[in-house]
Coordinates of C-alpha atoms and ligand atoms in Angstrom, one line a residue:
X1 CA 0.0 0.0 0.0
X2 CA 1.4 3.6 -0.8
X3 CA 1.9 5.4 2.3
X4 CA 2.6 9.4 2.4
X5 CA 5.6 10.7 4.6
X6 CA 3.7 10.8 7.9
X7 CA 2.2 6.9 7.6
X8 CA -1.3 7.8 5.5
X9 CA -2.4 5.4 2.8
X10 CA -2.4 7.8 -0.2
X11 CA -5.0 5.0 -1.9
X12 CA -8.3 3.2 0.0
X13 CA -7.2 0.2 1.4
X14 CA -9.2 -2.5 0.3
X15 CA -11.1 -4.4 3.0
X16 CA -11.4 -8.2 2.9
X17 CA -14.7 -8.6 4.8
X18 CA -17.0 -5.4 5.1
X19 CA -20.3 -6.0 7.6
X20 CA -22.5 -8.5 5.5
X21 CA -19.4 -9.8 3.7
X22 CA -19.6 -7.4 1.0
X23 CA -16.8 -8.4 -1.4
X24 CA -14.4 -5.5 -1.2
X25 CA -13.5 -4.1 -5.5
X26 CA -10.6 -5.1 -7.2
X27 CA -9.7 -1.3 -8.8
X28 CA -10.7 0.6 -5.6
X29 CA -13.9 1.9 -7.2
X30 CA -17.2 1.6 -5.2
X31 CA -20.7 1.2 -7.0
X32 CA -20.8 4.0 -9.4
X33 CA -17.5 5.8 -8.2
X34 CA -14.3 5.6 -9.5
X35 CA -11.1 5.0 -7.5
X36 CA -8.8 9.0 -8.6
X37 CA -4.9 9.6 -7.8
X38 CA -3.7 12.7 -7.6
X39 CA -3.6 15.0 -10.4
X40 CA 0.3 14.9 -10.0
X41 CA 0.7 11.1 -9.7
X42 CA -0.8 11.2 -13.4
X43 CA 0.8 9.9 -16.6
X44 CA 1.7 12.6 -19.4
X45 CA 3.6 15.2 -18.0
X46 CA 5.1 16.2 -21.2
X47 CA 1.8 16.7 -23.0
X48 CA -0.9 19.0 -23.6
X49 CA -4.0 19.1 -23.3
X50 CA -4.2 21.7 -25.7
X51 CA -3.1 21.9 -29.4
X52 CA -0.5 24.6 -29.6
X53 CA 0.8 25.7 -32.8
X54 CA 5.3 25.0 -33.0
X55 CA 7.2 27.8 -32.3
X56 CA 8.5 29.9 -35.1
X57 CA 12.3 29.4 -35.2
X58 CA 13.0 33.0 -34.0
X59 CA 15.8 33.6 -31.7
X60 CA 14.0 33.5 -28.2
X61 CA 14.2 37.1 -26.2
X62 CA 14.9 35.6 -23.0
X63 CA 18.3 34.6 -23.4
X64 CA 19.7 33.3 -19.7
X65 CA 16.0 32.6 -18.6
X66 CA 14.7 30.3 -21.4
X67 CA 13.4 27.3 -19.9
X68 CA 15.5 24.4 -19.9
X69 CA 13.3 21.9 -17.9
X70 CA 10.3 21.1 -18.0
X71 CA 8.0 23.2 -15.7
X72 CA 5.8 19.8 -13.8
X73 CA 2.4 20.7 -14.8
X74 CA 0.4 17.6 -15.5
X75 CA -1.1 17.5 -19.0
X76 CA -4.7 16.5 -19.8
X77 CA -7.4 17.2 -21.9
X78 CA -10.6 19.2 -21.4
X79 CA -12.2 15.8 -20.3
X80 CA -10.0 14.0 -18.6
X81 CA -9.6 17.5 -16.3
X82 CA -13.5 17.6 -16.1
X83 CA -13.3 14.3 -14.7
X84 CA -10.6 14.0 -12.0
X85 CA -12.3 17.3 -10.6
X86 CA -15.8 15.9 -10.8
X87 CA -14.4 12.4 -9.0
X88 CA -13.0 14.3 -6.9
X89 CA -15.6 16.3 -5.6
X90 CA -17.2 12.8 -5.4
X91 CA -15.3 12.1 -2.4
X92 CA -16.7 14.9 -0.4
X93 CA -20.0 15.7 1.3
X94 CA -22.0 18.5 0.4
X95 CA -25.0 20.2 1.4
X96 CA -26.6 19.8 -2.2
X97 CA -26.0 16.2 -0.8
X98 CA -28.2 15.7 2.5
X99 CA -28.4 17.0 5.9
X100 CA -24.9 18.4 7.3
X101 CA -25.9 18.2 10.5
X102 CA -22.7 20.2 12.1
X103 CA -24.1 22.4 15.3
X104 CA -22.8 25.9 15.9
X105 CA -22.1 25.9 12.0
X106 CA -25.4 26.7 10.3
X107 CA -25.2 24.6 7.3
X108 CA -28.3 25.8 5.3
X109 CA -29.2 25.6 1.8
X110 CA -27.9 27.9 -0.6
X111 CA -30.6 29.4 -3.0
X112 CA -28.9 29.3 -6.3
X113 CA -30.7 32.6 -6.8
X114 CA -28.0 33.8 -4.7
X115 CA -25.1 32.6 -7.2
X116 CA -26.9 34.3 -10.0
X117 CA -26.9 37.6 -7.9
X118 CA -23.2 37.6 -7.2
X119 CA -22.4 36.4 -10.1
X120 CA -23.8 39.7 -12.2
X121 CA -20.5 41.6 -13.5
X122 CA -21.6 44.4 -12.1
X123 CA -20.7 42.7 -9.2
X124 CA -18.3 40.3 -9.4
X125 CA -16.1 41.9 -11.3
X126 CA -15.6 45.2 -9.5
X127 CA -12.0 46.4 -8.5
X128 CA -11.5 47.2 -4.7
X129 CA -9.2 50.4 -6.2
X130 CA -11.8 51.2 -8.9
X131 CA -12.8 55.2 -8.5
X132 CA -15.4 55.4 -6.3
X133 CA -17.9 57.0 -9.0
X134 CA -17.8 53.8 -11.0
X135 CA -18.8 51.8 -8.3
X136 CA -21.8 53.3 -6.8
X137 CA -24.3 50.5 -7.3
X138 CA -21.7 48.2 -5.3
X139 CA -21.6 50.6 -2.7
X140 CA -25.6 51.1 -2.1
X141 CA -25.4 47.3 -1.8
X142 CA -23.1 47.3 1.3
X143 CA -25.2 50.4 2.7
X144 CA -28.5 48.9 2.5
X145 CA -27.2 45.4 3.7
X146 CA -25.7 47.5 6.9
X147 CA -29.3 48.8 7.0
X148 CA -30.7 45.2 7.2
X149 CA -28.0 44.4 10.1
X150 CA -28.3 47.6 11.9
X151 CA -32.5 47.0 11.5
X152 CA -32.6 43.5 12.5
X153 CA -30.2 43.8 15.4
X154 CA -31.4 47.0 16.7
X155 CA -27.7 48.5 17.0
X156 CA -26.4 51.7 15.8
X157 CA -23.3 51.2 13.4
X158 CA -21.7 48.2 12.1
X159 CA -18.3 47.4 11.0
X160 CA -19.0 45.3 7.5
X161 CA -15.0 44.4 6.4
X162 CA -14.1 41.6 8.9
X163 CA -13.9 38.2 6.9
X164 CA -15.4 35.5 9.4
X165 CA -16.8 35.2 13.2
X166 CA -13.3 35.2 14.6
X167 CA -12.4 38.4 12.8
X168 CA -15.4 39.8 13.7
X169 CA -14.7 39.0 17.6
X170 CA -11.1 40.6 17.1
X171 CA -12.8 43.6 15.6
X172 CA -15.4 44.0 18.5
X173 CA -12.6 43.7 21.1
X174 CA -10.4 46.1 19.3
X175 CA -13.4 48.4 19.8
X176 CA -13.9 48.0 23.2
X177 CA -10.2 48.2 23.9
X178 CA -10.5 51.4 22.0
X179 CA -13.1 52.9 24.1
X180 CA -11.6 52.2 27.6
X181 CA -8.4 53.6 26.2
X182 CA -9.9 56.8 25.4
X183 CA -11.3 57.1 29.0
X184 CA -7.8 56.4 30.1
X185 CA -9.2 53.6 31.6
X186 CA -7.0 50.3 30.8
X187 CA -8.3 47.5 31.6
X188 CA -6.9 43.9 32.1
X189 CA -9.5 41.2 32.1
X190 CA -12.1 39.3 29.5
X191 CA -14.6 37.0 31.4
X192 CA -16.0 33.7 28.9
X193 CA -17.8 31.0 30.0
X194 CA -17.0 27.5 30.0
X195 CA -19.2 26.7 26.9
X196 CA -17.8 29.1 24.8
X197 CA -16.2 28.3 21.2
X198 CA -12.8 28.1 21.3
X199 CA -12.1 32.2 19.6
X200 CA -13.4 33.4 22.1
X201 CA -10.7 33.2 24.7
X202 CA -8.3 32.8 21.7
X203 CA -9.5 36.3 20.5
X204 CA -9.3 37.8 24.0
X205 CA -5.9 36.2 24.3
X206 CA -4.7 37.7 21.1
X207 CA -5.7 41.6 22.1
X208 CA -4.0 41.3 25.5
X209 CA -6.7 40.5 27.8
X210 CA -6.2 37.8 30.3
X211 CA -9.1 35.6 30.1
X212 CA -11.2 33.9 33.1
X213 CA -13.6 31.4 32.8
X214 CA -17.2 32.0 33.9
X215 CA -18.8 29.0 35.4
X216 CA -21.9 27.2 34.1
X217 CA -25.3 26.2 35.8
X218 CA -26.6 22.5 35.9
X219 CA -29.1 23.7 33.0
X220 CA -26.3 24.9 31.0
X221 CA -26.8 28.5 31.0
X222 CA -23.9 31.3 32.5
X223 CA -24.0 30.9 36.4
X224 CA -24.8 34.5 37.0
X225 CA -23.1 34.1 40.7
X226 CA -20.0 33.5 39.4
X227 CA -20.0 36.2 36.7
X228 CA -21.3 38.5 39.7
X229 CA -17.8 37.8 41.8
X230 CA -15.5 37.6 39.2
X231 CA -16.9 41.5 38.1
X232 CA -14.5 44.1 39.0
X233 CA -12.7 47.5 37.9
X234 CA -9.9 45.6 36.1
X235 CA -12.9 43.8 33.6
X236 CA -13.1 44.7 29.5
X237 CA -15.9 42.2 28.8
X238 CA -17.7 39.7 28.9
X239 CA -18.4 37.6 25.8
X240 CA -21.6 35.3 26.0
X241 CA -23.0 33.2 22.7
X242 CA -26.6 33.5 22.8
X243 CA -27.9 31.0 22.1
X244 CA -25.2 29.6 23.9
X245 CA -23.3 26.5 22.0
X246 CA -25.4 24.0 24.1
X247 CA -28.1 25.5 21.7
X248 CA -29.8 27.3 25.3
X249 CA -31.3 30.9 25.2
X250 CA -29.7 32.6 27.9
X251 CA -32.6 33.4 30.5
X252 CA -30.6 36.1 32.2
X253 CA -29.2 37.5 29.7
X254 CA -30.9 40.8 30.3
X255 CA -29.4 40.4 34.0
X256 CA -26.1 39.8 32.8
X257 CA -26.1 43.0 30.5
X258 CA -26.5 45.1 33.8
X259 CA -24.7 43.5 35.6
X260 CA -21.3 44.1 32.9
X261 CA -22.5 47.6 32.3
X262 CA -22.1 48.3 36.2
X263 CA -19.1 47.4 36.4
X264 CA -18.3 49.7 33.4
X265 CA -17.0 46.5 31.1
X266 CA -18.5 45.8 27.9
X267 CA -21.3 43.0 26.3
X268 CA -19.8 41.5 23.5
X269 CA -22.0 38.9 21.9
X270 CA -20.9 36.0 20.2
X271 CA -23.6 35.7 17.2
X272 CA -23.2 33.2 15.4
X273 CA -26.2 31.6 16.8
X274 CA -28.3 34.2 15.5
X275 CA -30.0 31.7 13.2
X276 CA -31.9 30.6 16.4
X277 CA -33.4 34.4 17.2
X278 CA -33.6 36.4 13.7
X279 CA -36.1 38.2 13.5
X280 CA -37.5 37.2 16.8
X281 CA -34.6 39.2 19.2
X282 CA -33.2 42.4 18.8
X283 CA -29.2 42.0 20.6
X284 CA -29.3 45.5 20.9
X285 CA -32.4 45.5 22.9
X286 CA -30.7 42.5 25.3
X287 CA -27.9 45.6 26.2
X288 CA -25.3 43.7 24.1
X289 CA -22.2 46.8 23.1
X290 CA -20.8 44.1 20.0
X291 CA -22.0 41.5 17.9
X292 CA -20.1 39.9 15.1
X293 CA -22.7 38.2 12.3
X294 CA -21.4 35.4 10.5
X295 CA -23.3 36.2 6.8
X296 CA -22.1 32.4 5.9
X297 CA -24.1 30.8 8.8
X298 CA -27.5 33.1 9.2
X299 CA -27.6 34.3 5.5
X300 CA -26.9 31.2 3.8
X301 CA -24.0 31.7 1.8
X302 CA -21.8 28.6 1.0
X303 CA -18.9 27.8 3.5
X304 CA -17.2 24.5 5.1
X305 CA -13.6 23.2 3.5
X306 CA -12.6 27.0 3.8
X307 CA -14.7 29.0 1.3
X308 CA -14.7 32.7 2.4
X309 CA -16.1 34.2 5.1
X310 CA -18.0 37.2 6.4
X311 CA -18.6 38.4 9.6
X312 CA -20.1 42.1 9.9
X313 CA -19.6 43.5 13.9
X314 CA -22.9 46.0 14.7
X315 CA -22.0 48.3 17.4
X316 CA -23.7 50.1 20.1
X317 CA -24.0 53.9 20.5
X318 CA -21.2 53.5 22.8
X319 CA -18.7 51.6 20.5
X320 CA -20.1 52.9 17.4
X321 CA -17.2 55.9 17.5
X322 CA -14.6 53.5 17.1
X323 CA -16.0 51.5 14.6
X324 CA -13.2 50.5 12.0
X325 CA -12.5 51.8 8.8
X326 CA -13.3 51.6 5.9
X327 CA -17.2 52.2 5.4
X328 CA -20.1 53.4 3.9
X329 CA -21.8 56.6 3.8
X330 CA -24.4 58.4 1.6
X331 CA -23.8 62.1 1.0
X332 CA -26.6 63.5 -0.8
X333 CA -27.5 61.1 -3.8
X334 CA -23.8 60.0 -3.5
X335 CA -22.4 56.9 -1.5
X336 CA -18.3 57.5 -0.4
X337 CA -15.9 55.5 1.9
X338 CA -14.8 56.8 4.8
X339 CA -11.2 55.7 4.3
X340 CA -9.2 57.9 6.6
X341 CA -9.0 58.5 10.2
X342 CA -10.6 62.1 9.9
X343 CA -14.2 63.9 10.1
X344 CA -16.6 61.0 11.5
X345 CA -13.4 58.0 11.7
X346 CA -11.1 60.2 14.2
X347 CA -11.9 58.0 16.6
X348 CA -11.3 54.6 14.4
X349 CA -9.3 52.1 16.3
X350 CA -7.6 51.2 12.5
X351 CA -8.8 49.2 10.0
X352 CA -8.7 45.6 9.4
X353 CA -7.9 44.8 5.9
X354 CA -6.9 46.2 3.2
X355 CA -10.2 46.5 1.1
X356 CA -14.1 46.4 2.2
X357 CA -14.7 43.0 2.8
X358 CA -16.2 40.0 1.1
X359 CA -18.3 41.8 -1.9
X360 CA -19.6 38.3 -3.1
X361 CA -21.0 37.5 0.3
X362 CA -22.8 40.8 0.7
X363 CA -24.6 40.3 -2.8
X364 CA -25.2 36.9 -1.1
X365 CA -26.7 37.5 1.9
X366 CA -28.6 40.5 1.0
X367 CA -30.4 38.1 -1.8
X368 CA -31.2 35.9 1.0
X369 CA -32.7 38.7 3.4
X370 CA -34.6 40.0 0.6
X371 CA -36.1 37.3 -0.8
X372 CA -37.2 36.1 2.6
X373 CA -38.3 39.7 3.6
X374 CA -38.8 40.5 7.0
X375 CA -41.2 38.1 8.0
X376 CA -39.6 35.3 5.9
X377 CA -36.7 35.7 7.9
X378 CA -38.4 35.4 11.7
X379 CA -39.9 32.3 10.2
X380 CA -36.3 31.1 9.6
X381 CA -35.8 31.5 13.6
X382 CA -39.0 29.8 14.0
X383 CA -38.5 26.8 11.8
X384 CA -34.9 26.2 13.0
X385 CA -35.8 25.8 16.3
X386 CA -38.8 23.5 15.4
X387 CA -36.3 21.2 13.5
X388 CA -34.2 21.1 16.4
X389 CA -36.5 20.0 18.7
X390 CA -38.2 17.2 15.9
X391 CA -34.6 15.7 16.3
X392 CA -34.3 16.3 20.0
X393 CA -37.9 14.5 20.3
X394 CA -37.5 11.9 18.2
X395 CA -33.7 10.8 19.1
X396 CA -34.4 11.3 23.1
X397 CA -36.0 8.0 23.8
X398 CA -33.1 6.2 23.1
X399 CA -30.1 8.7 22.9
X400 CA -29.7 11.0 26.0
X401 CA -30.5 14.8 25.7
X402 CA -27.6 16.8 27.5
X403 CA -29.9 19.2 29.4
X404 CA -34.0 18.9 29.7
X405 CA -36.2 21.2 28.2
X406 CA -36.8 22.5 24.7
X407 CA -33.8 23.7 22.8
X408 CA -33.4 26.3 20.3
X409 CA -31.8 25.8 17.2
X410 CA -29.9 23.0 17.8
X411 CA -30.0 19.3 20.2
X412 CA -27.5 18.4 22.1
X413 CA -26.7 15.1 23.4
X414 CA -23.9 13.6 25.1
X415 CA -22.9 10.1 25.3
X416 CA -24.6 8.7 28.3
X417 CA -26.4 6.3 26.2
X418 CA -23.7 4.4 24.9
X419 CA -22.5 3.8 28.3
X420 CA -21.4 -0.4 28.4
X421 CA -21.8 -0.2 24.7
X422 CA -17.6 0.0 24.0
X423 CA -18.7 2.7 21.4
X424 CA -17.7 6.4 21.7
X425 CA -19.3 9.1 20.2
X426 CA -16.2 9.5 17.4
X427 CA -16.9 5.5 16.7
X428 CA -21.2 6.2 16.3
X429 CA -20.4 9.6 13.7
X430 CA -18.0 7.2 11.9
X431 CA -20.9 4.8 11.1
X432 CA -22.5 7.9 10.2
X433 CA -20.4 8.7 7.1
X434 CA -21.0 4.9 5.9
X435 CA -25.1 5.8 5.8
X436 CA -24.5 8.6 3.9
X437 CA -24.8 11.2 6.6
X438 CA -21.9 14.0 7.9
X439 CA -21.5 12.8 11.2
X440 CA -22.6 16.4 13.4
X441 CA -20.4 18.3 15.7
X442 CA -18.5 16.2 17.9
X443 CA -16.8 16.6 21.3
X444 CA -18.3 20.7 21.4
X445 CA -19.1 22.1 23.5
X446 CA -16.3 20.6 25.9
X447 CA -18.5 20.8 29.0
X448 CA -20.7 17.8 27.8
X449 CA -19.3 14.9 27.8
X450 CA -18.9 12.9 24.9
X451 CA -20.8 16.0 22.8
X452 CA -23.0 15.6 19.6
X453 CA -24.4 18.6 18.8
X454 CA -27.3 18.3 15.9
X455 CA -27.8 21.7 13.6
X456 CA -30.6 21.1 11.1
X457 CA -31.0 24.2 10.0
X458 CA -34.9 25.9 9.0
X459 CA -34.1 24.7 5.3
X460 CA -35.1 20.6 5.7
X461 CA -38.2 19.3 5.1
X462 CA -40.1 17.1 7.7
X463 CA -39.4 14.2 4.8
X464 CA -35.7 14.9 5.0
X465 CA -35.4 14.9 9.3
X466 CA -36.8 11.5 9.3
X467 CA -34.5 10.0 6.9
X468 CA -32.2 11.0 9.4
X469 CA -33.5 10.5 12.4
X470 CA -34.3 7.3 11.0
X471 CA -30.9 5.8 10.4
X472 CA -29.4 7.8 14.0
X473 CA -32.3 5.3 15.8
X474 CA -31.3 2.1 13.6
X475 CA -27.7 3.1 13.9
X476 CA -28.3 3.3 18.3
X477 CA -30.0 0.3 18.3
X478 CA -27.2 -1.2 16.7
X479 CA -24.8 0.3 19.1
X480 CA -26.9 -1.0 22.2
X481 CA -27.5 -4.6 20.3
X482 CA -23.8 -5.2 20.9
X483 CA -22.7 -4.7 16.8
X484 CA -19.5 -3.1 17.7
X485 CA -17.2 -3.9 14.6
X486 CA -20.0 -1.8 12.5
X487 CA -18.7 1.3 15.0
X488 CA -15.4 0.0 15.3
X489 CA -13.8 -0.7 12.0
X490 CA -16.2 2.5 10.8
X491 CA -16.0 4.0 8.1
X492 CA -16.0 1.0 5.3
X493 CA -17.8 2.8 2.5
X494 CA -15.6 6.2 2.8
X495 CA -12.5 6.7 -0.1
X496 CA -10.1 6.4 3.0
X497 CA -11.5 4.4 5.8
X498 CA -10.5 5.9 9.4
X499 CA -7.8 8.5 9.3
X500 CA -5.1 9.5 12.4
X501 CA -7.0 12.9 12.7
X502 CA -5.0 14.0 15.9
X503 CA -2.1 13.8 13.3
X504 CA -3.6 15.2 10.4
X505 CA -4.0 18.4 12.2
X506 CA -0.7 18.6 14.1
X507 CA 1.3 17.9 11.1
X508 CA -0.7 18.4 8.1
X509 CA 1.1 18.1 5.1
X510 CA 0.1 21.1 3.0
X511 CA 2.4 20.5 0.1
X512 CA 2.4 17.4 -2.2
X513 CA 6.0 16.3 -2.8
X514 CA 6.9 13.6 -4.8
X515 CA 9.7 11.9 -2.5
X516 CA 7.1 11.3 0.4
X517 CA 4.3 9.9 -1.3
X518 CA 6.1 6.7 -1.5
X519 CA 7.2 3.5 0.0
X520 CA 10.2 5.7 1.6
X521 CA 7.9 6.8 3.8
X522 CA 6.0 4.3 5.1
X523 CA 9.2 3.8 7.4
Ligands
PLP601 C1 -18.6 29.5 13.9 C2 -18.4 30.1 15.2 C3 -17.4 31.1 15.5 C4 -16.4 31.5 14.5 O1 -16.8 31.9 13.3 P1 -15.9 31.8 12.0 O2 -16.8 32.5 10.9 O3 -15.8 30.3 11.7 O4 -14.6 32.4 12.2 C5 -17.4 31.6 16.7 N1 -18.3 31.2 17.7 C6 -19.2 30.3 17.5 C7 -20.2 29.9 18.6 C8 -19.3 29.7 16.2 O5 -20.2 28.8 16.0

């Protein structure tokens, strides 16, 4: 078997005896899908797939730097390309696919109306350093999607460049260091609860803060004792998720607000849960000073295996002064950027990047918001949460809910059930992937042991949450009916089988280089 530097197979391995005694393939295909190398372990590097006419005989201009090697692209035709990309993208799971059940991710549908927005030349092929005049209709998008933030948040400014939630955070803390600094007022300390997403602290932690954990109640929401004594002169912020990542509105929340604003720290709100409350909640009317907005969770928009991000921060009155540059204004018929740190951005704490932001997710998410229209999008909320707690319902009999109650736009269970079984949860999302399904979000939040967290998202059908929850309850009866080599030896239908994942991320190989794809390194 070819193994890579670091001990992976770079081909499936081909099982002897699947479940049932399925007959493993001879060629590594499976059913209707072929077996594909890498492009660069191809045949043909000295063709073309193009039909070039020769080279007059002229004496070449380049003198010293004419090529004398050949350059290592892999030559193929137009469908022998087609192909190895389309088996390729075979190998993956999509959301044009089935569920992607991943809580705290918000993997909805993408309305293909969408694409043919951003697609429109006007603009998707705009230059970020094109004269302002030529760009106007680009601009009035941006300002009326701020409008639609600003509106459904109930906030006063927003900050529309960062490029994803964890920008967003980094943005809203940047704010907030920028308005204690300009009351001379430096302070030292971020509070985060225990269930928060990993950027959180990692954000605090990157803009100088020391961070403190908050603790958590027995019903998984911010223990408001806790918060109360860890309060003091030397505390930035606070920044709470609502609803929180075990998918929990948080009751107090409006208690919590007062009690950060006494002590003259800052609300930052983690929002990329704002799936669950669109609509619905106004942050700004919970007293929360910062919100980021993922556009690629709430307002569709394609993401997952790294596709760009967006992650608009709406301010409060209080923060809106040090909002960063650049953004949008309208001066009489015409819209400018503020670009500078003059007139209404004196008080900027900088800028982020070095253009607007993501232009193709704006045209994306403001589709979305206007196709849906303002009550389209409350239904969203609404019909999130009632997916959420279809799965919670149907899957609680025989897997066991984390916390009691209804839930809000996602269910949460941890791994109680399997208790005896000699399954963990990483075993029960493997079998997943061989039904067809993305296993959901596993292991998150941290203070649940044994976490899956299940996102449906507002855009599945009724039709489409029972195929699920069908094969999750035939899969757990499984579990419980002792069949642990299903779990086990799980996955048997995926291109790879069960990878070293701890290894994958701490020494991914980013870079494909011919030495270590060999027999060398299987050492
Ligand atoms: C997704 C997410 C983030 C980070 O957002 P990115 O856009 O991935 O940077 C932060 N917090 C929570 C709760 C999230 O679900």
């Amino acid at each position: 078997m070819s193994m890579n530097s670091v001990g992976r197979p770079t081909r499936p391995t081909l099982v002897a005896t699947l479940p049932g005694a399925i007959p493993a393939t001879l060629g590594g295909g499976r059913g209707l899908l072929q077996d594909e190398a890498l492009i660069f372990e191809r045949e043909g590097w000295d063709s073309s797939g193009v039909d070039l006419p020769e080279p007059s005989q002229d004496a070449s201009d380049l003198g010293d730097m004419v090529r004398r090697a050949p350059i290592g692209l892999p030559g193929l035709s137009e469908p022998e390309a087609m192909r190895h990309y389309v088996r390729l993208s075979q190998k993956n799971h999509a959301i044009d696919l089935a569920l992607y059940p991943l809580g705290s991710c918000t993997m909805k549908h993408n309305p293909r109306l969408n694409e043919k927005m951003a697609r429109l030349p006007g603009f998707a092929d705009v230059h970020p350093l094109q004269p302002q005049s030529s760009v106007q209709g680009a601009l009035e998008l941006m300002d009326q999607l701020a409008h639609w933030l600003m509106t459904l948040t109930g906030m006063s400014a927003v900050a529309m460049s960062p490029k994803a939630g964890a920008h967003g955070e980094l943005c809203g803390l940047l704010a907030i260091r920028a308005a204690h600094e300009a009351r001379g007022d430096a302070r030292k300390r971020v509070l985060v609860p225990t269930s928060a997403h990993g950027t959180n602290p990692a954000t605090a932690a990157f803009v100088g803060y020391e961070v403190e954990e908050i603790a958590q109640t027995a019903d998984g929401r911010v223990d408001i004792a806790d918060l109360a004594a860890k309060l003091g002169p030397d505390v930035a912020a606070i920044m709470v998720t609502n609803p929180n990542t075990c998918g929990l509105f948080e009751r107090d929340v409006i208690q919590i607000a007062e009690l950060v604003h006494a002590a003259g720290a800052y609300f930052y709100c983690d929002g990329a849960n704002f799936n669950a409350i669109v609509g619905r909640v106004r942050p700004g009317d919970l007293g929360v000073d910062a919100m980021h907005i993922n556009l690629h969770k709430t307002f569709s928009t394609p993401h997952g295996g790294g596709g760009p991000g967006s992650g608009p921060v709406v301010l409060s009155a209080a923060l809106a002064p040090f909002a960063p540059t650049p953004f949008v204004v309208k001066r009489g018929e015409a819209y400018e950027l503020v670009e500078y740190r003059e007139g209404e951005a004196v008080q900027a704490f900088g800028r982020l990047c070095a253009f607007h932001g993501q232009m193709g997710m704006y045209v994306r998410a403001l589709s979305y918001m206007l196709s849906h229209g303002a009550d389209g999008l409350k239904q969203v909320a609404e019909d999130a949460v009632l997916n959420a707690n279809y799965i919670k319902a149907r899957l609680s009999g025989v897997m066991s809910a984390a916390f009691e109650g209804p839930c809000m736009h996602e269910a949460l269970f941890d791994d109680h059930w399997l208790e005896g079984t000699g399954i963990t949860t990483l075993d029960f999302a493997k079998a997943m992937i061989d039904e067809g399904f993305h296993p959901m979000t596993m292991y998150f939040p941290l203070v649940v042991h044994g976490a899956m967290l299940i996102e449906p998202t507002e855009t599945e059908s009724k039709a489409e949450l029972d195929r699920f929850c069908d094969v999750l309850l035939l899969l757990a009866e499984a579990a419980k009916a002792g069949d642990v080599e299903r779990f086990k030896g799980a996955p048997f239908h995926a291109p790879l089988r069960r990878l070293d994942e701890t290894l994958a991320a701490r020494r991914p190989r980013l870079r494909w280089r011919p030495e270590l794809s060999t027999d060398v390194a299987a050492e």
